[in-house]
Short mmCIF file of C-alpha atoms and ligand atoms in Angstrom, two decimals:
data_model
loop_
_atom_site.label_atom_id
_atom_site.label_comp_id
_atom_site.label_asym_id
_atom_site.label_seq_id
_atom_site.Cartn_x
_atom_site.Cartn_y
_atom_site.Cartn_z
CA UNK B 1 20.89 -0.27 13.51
CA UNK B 2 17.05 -1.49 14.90
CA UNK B 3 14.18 0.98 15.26
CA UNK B 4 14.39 0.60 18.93
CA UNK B 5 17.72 1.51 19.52
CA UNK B 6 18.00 5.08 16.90
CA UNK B 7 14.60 5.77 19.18
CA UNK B 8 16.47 4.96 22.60
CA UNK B 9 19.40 7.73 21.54
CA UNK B 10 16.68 10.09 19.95
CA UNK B 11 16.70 13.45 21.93
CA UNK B 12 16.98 16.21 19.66
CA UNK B 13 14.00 15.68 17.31
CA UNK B 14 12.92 17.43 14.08
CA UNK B 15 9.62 17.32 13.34
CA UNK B 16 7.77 18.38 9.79
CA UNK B 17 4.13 19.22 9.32
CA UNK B 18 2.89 19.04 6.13
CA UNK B 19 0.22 21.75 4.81
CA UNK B 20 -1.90 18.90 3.92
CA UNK B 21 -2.05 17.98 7.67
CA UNK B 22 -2.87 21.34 8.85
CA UNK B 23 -5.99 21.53 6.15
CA UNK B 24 -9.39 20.24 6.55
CA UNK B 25 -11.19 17.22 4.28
CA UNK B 26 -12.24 20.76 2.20
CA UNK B 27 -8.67 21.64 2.04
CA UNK B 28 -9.40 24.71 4.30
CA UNK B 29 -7.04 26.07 7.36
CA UNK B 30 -8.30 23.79 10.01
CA UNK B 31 -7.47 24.95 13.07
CA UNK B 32 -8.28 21.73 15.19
CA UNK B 33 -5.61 19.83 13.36
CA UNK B 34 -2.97 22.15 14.63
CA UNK B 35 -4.14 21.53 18.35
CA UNK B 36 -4.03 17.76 17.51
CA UNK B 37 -0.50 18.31 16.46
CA UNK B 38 0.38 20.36 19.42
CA UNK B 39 -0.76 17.52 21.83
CA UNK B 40 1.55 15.35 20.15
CA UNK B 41 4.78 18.05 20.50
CA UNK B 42 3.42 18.21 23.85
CA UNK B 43 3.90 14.79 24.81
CA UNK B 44 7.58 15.08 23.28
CA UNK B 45 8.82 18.05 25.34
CA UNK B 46 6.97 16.65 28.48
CA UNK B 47 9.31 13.56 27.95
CA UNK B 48 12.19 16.21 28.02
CA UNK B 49 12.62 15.85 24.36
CA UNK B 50 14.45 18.65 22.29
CA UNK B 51 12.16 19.05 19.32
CA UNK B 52 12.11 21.38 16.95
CA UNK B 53 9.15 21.56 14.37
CA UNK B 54 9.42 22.71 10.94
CA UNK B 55 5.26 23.98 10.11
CA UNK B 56 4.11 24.52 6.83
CA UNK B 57 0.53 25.95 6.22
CA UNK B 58 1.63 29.89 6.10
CA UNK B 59 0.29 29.91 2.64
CA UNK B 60 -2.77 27.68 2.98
CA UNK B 61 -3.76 29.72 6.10
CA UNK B 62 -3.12 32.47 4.14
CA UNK B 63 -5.20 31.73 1.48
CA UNK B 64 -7.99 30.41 4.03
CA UNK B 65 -8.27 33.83 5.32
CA UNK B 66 -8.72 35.72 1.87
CA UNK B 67 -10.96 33.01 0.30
CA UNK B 68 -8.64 31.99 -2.42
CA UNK B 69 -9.12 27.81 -3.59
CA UNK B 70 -6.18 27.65 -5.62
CA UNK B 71 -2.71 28.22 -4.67
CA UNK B 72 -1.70 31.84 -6.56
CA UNK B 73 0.31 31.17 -9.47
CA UNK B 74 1.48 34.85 -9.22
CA UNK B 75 4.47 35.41 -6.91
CA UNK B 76 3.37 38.61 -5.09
CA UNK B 77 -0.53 37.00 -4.59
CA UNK B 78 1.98 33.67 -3.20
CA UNK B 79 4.21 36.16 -0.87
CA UNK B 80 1.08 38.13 0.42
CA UNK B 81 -0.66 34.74 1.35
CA UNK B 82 2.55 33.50 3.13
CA UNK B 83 2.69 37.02 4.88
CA UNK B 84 -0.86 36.96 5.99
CA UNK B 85 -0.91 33.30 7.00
CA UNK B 86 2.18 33.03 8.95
CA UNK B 87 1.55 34.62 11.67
CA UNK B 88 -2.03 33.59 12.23
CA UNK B 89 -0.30 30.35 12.02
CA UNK B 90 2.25 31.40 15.17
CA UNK B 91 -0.38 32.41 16.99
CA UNK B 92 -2.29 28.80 17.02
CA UNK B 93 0.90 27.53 17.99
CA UNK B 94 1.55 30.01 20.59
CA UNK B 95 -1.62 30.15 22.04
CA UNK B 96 -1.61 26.39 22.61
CA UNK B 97 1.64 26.24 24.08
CA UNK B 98 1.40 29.29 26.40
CA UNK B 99 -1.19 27.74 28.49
CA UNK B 100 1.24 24.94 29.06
CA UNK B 101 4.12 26.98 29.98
CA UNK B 102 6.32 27.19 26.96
CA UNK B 103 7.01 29.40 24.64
CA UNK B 104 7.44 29.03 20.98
CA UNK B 105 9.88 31.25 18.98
CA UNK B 106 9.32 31.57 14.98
CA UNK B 107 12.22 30.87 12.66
CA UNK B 108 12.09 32.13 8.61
CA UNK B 109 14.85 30.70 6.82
CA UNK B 110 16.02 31.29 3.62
CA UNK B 111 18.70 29.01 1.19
CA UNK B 112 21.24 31.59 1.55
CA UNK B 113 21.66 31.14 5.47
CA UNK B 114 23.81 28.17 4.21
CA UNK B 115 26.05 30.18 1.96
CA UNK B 116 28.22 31.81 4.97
CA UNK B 117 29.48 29.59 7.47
CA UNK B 118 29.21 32.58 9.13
CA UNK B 119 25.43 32.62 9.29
CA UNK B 120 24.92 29.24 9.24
CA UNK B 121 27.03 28.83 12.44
CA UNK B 122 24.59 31.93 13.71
CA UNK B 123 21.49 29.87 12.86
CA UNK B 124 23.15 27.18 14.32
CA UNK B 125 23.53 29.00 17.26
CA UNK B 126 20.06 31.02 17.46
CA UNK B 127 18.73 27.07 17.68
CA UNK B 128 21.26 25.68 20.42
CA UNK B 129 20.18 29.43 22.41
CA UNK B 130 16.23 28.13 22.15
CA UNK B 131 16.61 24.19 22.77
CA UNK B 132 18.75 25.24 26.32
CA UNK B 133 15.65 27.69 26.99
CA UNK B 134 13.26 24.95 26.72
CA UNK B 135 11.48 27.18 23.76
CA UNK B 136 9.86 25.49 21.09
CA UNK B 137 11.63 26.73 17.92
CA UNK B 138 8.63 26.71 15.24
CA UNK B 139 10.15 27.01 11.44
CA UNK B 140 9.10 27.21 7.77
CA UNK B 141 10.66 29.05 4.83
CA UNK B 142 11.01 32.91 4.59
CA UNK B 143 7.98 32.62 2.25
CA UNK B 144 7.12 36.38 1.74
CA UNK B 145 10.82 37.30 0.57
CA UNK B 146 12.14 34.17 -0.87
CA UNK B 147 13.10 34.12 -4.61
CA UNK B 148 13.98 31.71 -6.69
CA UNK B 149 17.84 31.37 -6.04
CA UNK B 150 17.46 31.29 -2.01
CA UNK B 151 14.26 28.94 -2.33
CA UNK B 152 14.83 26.21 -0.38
CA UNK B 153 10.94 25.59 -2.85
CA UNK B 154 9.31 22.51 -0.03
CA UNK B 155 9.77 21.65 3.64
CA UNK B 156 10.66 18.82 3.27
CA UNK B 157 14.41 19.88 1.91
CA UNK B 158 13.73 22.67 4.75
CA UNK B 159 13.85 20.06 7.83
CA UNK B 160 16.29 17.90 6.41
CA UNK B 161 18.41 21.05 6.19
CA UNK B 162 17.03 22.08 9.87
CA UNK B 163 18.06 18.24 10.72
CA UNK B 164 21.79 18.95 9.60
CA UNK B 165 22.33 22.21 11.07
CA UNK B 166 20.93 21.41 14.87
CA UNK B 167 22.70 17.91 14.48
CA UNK B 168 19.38 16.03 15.12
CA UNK B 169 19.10 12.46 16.11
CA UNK B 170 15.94 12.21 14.05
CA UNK B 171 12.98 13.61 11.52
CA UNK B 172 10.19 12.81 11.80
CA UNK B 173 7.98 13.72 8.74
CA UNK B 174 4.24 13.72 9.03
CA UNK B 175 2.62 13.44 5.61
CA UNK B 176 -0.94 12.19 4.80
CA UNK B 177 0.37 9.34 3.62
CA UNK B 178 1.26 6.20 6.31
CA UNK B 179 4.51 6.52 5.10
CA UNK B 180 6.36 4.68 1.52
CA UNK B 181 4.57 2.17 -0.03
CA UNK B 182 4.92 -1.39 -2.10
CA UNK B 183 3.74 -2.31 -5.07
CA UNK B 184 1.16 -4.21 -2.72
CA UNK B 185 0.56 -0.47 -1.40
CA UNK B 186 1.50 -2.12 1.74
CA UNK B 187 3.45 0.58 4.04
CA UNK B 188 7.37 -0.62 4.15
CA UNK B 189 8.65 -0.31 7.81
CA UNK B 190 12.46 0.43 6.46
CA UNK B 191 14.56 1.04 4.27
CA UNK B 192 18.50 0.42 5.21
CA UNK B 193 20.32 1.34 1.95
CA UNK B 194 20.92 3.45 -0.74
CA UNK B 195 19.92 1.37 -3.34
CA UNK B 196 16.66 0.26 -1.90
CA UNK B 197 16.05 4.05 -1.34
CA UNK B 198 16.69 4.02 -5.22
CA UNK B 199 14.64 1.61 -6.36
CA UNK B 200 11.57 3.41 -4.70
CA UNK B 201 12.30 6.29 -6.32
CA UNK B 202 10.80 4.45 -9.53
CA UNK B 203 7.43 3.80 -7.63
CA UNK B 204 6.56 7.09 -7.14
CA UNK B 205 2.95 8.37 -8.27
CA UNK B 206 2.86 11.99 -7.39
CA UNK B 207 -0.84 13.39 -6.97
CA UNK B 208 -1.48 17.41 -7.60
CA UNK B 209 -2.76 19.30 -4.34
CA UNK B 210 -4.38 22.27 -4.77
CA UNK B 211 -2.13 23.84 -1.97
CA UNK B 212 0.89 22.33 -0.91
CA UNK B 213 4.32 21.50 -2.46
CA UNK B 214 6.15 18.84 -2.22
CA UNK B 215 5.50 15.28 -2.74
CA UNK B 216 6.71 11.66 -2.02
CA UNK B 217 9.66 12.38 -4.78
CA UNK B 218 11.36 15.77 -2.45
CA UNK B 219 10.66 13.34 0.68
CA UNK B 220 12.84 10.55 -0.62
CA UNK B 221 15.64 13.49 -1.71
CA UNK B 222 15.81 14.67 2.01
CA UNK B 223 15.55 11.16 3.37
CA UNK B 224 19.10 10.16 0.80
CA UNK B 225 20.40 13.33 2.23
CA UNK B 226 19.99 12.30 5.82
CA UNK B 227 20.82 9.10 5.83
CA UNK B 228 23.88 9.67 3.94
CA UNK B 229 24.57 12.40 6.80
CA UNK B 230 23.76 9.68 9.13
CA UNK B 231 20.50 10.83 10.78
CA UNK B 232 17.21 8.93 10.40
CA UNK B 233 14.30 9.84 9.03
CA UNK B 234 10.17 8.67 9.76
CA UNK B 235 7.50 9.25 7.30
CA UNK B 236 4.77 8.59 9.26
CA UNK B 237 0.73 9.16 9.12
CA UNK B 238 0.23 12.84 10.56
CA UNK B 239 -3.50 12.66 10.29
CA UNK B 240 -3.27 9.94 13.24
CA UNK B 241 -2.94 12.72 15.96
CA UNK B 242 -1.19 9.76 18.43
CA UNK B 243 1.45 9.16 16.11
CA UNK B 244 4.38 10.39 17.64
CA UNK B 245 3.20 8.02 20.92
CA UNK B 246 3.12 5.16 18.43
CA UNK B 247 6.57 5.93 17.32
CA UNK B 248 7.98 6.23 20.87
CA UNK B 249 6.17 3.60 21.91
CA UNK B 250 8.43 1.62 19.59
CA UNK B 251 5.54 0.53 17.34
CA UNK B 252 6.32 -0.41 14.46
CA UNK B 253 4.49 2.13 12.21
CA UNK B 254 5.42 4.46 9.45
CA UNK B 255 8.61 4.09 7.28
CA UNK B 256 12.43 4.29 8.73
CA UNK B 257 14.93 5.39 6.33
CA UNK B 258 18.43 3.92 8.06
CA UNK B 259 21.57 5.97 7.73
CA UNK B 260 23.91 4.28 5.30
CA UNK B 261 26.91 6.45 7.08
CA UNK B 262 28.05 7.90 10.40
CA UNK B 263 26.80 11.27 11.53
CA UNK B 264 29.28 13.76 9.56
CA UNK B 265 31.19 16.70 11.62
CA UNK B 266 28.85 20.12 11.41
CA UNK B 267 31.49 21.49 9.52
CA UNK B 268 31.87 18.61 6.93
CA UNK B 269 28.24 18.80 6.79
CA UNK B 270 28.16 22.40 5.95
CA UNK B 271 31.19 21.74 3.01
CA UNK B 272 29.17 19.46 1.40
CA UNK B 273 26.11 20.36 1.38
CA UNK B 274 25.48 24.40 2.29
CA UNK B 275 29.02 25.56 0.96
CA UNK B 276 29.16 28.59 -1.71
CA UNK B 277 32.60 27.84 -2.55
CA UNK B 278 34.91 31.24 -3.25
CA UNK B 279 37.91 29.72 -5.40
CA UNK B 280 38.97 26.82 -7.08
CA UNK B 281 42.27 25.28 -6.06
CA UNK B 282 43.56 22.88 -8.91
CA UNK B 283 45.92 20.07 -8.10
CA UNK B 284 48.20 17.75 -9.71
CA UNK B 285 47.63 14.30 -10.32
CA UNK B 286 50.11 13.44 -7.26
CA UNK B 287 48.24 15.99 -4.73
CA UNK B 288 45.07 14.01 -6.06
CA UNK B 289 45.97 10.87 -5.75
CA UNK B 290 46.69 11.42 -1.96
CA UNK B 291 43.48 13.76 -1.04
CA UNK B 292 41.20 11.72 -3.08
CA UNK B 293 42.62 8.15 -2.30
CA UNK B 294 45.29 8.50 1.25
CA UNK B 295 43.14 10.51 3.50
CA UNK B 296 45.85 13.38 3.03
CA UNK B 297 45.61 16.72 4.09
CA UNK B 298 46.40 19.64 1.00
CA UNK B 299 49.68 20.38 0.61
CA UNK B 300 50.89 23.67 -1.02
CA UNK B 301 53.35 21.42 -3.83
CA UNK B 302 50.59 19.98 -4.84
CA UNK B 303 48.88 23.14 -5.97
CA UNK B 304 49.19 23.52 -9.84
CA UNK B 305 46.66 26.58 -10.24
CA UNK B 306 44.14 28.60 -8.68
CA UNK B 307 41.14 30.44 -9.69
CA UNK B 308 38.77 32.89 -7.89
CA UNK B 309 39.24 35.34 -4.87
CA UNK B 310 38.82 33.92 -1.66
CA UNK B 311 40.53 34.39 1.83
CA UNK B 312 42.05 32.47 4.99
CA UNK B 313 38.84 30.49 6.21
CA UNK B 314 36.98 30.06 2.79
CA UNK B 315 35.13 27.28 1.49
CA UNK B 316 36.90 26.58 -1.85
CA UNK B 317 36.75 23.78 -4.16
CA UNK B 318 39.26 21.65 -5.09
CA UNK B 319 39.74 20.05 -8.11
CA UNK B 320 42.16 17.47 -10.28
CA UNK B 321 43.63 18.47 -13.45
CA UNK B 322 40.92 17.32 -15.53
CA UNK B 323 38.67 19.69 -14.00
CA UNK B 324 36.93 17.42 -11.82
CA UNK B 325 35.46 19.06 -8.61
CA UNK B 326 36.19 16.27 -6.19
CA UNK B 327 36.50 17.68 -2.84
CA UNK B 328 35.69 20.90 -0.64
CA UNK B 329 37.16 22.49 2.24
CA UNK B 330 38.53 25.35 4.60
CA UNK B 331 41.65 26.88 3.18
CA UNK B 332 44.14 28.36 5.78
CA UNK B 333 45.49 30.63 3.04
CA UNK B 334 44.30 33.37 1.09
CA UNK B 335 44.34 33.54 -2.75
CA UNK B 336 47.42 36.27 -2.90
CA UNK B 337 49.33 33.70 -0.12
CA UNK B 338 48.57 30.64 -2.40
CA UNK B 339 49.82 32.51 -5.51
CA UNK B 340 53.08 33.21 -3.69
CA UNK B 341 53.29 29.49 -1.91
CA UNK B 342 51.70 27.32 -4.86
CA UNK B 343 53.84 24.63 -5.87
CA UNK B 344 56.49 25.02 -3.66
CA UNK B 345 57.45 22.70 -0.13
CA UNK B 346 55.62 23.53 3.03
CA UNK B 347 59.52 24.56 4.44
CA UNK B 348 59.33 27.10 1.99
CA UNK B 349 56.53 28.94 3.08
CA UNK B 350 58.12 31.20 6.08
CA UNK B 351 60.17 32.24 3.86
CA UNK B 352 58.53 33.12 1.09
CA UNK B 353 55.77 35.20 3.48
CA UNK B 354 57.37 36.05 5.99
CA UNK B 355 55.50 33.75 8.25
CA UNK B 356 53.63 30.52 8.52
CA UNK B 357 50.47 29.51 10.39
CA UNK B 358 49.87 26.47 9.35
CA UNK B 359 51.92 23.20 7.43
CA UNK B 360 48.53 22.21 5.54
CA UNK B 361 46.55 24.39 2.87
CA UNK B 362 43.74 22.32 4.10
CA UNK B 363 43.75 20.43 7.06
CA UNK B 364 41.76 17.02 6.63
CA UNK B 365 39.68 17.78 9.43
CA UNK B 366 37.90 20.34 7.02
CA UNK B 367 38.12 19.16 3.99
CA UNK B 368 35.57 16.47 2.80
CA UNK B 369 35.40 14.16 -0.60
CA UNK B 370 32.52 14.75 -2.98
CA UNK B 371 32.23 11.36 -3.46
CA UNK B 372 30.71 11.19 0.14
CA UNK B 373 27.74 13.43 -0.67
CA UNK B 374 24.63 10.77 -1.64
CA UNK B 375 24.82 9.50 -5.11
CA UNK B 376 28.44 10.58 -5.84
CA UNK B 377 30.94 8.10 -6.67
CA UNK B 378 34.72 7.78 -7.35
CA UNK B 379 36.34 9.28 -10.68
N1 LIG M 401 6.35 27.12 3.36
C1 LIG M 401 5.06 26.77 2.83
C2 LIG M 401 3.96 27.28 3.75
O1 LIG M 401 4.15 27.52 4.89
C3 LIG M 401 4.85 25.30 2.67
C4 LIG M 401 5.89 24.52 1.94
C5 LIG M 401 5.63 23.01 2.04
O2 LIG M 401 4.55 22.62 2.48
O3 LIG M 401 6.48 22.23 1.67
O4 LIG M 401 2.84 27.39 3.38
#
């Protein structure tokens, strides 16, 4: 697919600031970069764009208005910064956007929002409520609470996750870089597969910040992520506060990361990459032969085991008789059902329980092959 034609279908837009954007040449809060990004969002929503920006600086701003250089190694130094930065933050944003008749609306997510379908179809929901309201949904991570096993730890694995879960046509991240460069430290305009995407990975100088996270290496992660959920991804120059014109102007500026697949169901999405699974659900080599290779749905003959509580509507994982976790999905039965039905014909099932709601264990609609997840492959 050409530049020009992802950017004609583009209308639901994430788009990620980095801290380094938001600072000063002194590394300091800067204030005036935040309106120069706001002009920019501006132009967006005036073109009756959906966009939805993912902000970092909470902890720069933070640490701005407390006079600390460094970033805090310390976690509770860290949290307070977050906590007194963020809202400072919201308020440049708000204050911009008020006089121009929209409102913004702060998100904090955590990891763990992806855990529960449950709550991730909330958040999901919470950012289809804001887009119809013509609000500006404003997000970063739940710095001030966040530990180490709900870290989502940079934004850029933040708006690629934000990118999944609204569905998004396209990120755009702003870096201070132009975007990925050659060994010629020429900017490349796109890159179209996964192994090219690969082969940058091994050109990748990280520099230290003082204050931000991140890096070229977590960008190229989220870009593999989104193009193998198929949704582009810019890196583009945010220090050039007419970028996003450029870009929608159809210049040819920053680097394009082409999806290498389709755009993947929400709930396929979810299974492969947000899941918690519950169970395990181990199959024989017959059942795994015609998941993993037929495009089958899960019977329950196929079922040689099970481990794990889980119930009627739970991610579970679902794996061959070596042990290999190949694919993921929504079972329609509980654990105690499965014990009962395991192994036996789907005509057996009424009456074995009593009743039946469904043929499948797992229909195929919601079940989805590891091997599709970026850098999986066939075993
Ligand atoms: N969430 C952090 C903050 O607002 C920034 C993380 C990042 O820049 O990747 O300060």
């Amino acid at each position: 697919m050409k530049r020009i034609d992802i950017l004609k279908k583009t209308n639901r837009i994430v788009i990620k600031i980095g801290s380094s954007i938001l600072c000063d040449s002194k590394g300091g809060f800067s204030r005036d970069a935040v309106i120069g990004v706001c002009k920019e969002i501006l132009f967006l929503l005036k073109e009756k764009k959906e966009v939805i920006l993912v902000s970092s600086g909470a902890i720069a701003c933070g640490m701005d208005m407390i006079h600390v250089t460094k970033r805090p190694k310390e976690l509770p130094l860290l949290q307070a910064c977050a906590a007194i930065g963020q809202g400072k933050l919201m308020k440049v944003y708000e204050d911009f956007f008020v006089k121009k008749k929209y409102h913004t609306a702060q998100i904090l997510l955590t990891q763990d929002i992806f855990y529960d379908r449950g709550r991730y179809l909330n958040t999901r929901n919470t950012f289809n409520a804001l887009l119809e309201l013509g609000v500006l949904p404003i997000v970063n991570e739940n710095d001030t609470v966040v530990t180490d096993e709900i870290r989502f730890g940079d934004n850029d694995r933040l708006s690629s996750a934000v990118a999944q879960i609204t569905g998004a046509d396209l990120l755009i991240n702003l870096s201070n870089v132009g975007g990925m460069l050659d060994f010629q430290k020429k900017v490349i305009s796109e890159i179209g597969s996964e192994s090219e995407l690969d082969s940058l990975k091994n050109m990748v100088f990280e520099s230290k910040a003082e204050k931000t996270v991140g890096g070229m290496k977590s960008k190229l992660d989220a870009a593999k992520i989104l193009m193998s959920s198929g949704i582009p991804m810019i890196i583009a120059d945010g220090k050039d506060f007419s970028i996003l014109r450029k870009i929608f102007d159809g210049k040819n500026i920053g680097t394009l990361f082409i999806p290498f697949k389709q755009k993947a169901s929400f709930t396929k999405t979810w299974l492969i990459y947000s899941a918690s699974p519950k169970g395990k659900l181990i199959l024989d080599s017959g059942a795994f032969d015609a998941v993993q290779h037929k495009g089958k749905s899960l019977l329950s003959g196929g079922i040689s085991a099970l481990e794990g509580h889980f119930k009627a509507g739970d991610a579970v994982r679902v794996m061959n008789e070596k042990g290999y976790e190949f694919a993921r999905g929504l079972t329609n039965y509980s654990r105690e059902e499965l014990d009962k039905i395991r192994g036996r014909k789907s005509a057996e099932i009424e009456g074995v329980l009593g009743y039946k709601f469904y043929d499948e264990v797992i229909h195929r609609d919601n079940l989805v092959l590891l091997k599709d997840r970026a850098g999986e492959h066939d075993h």
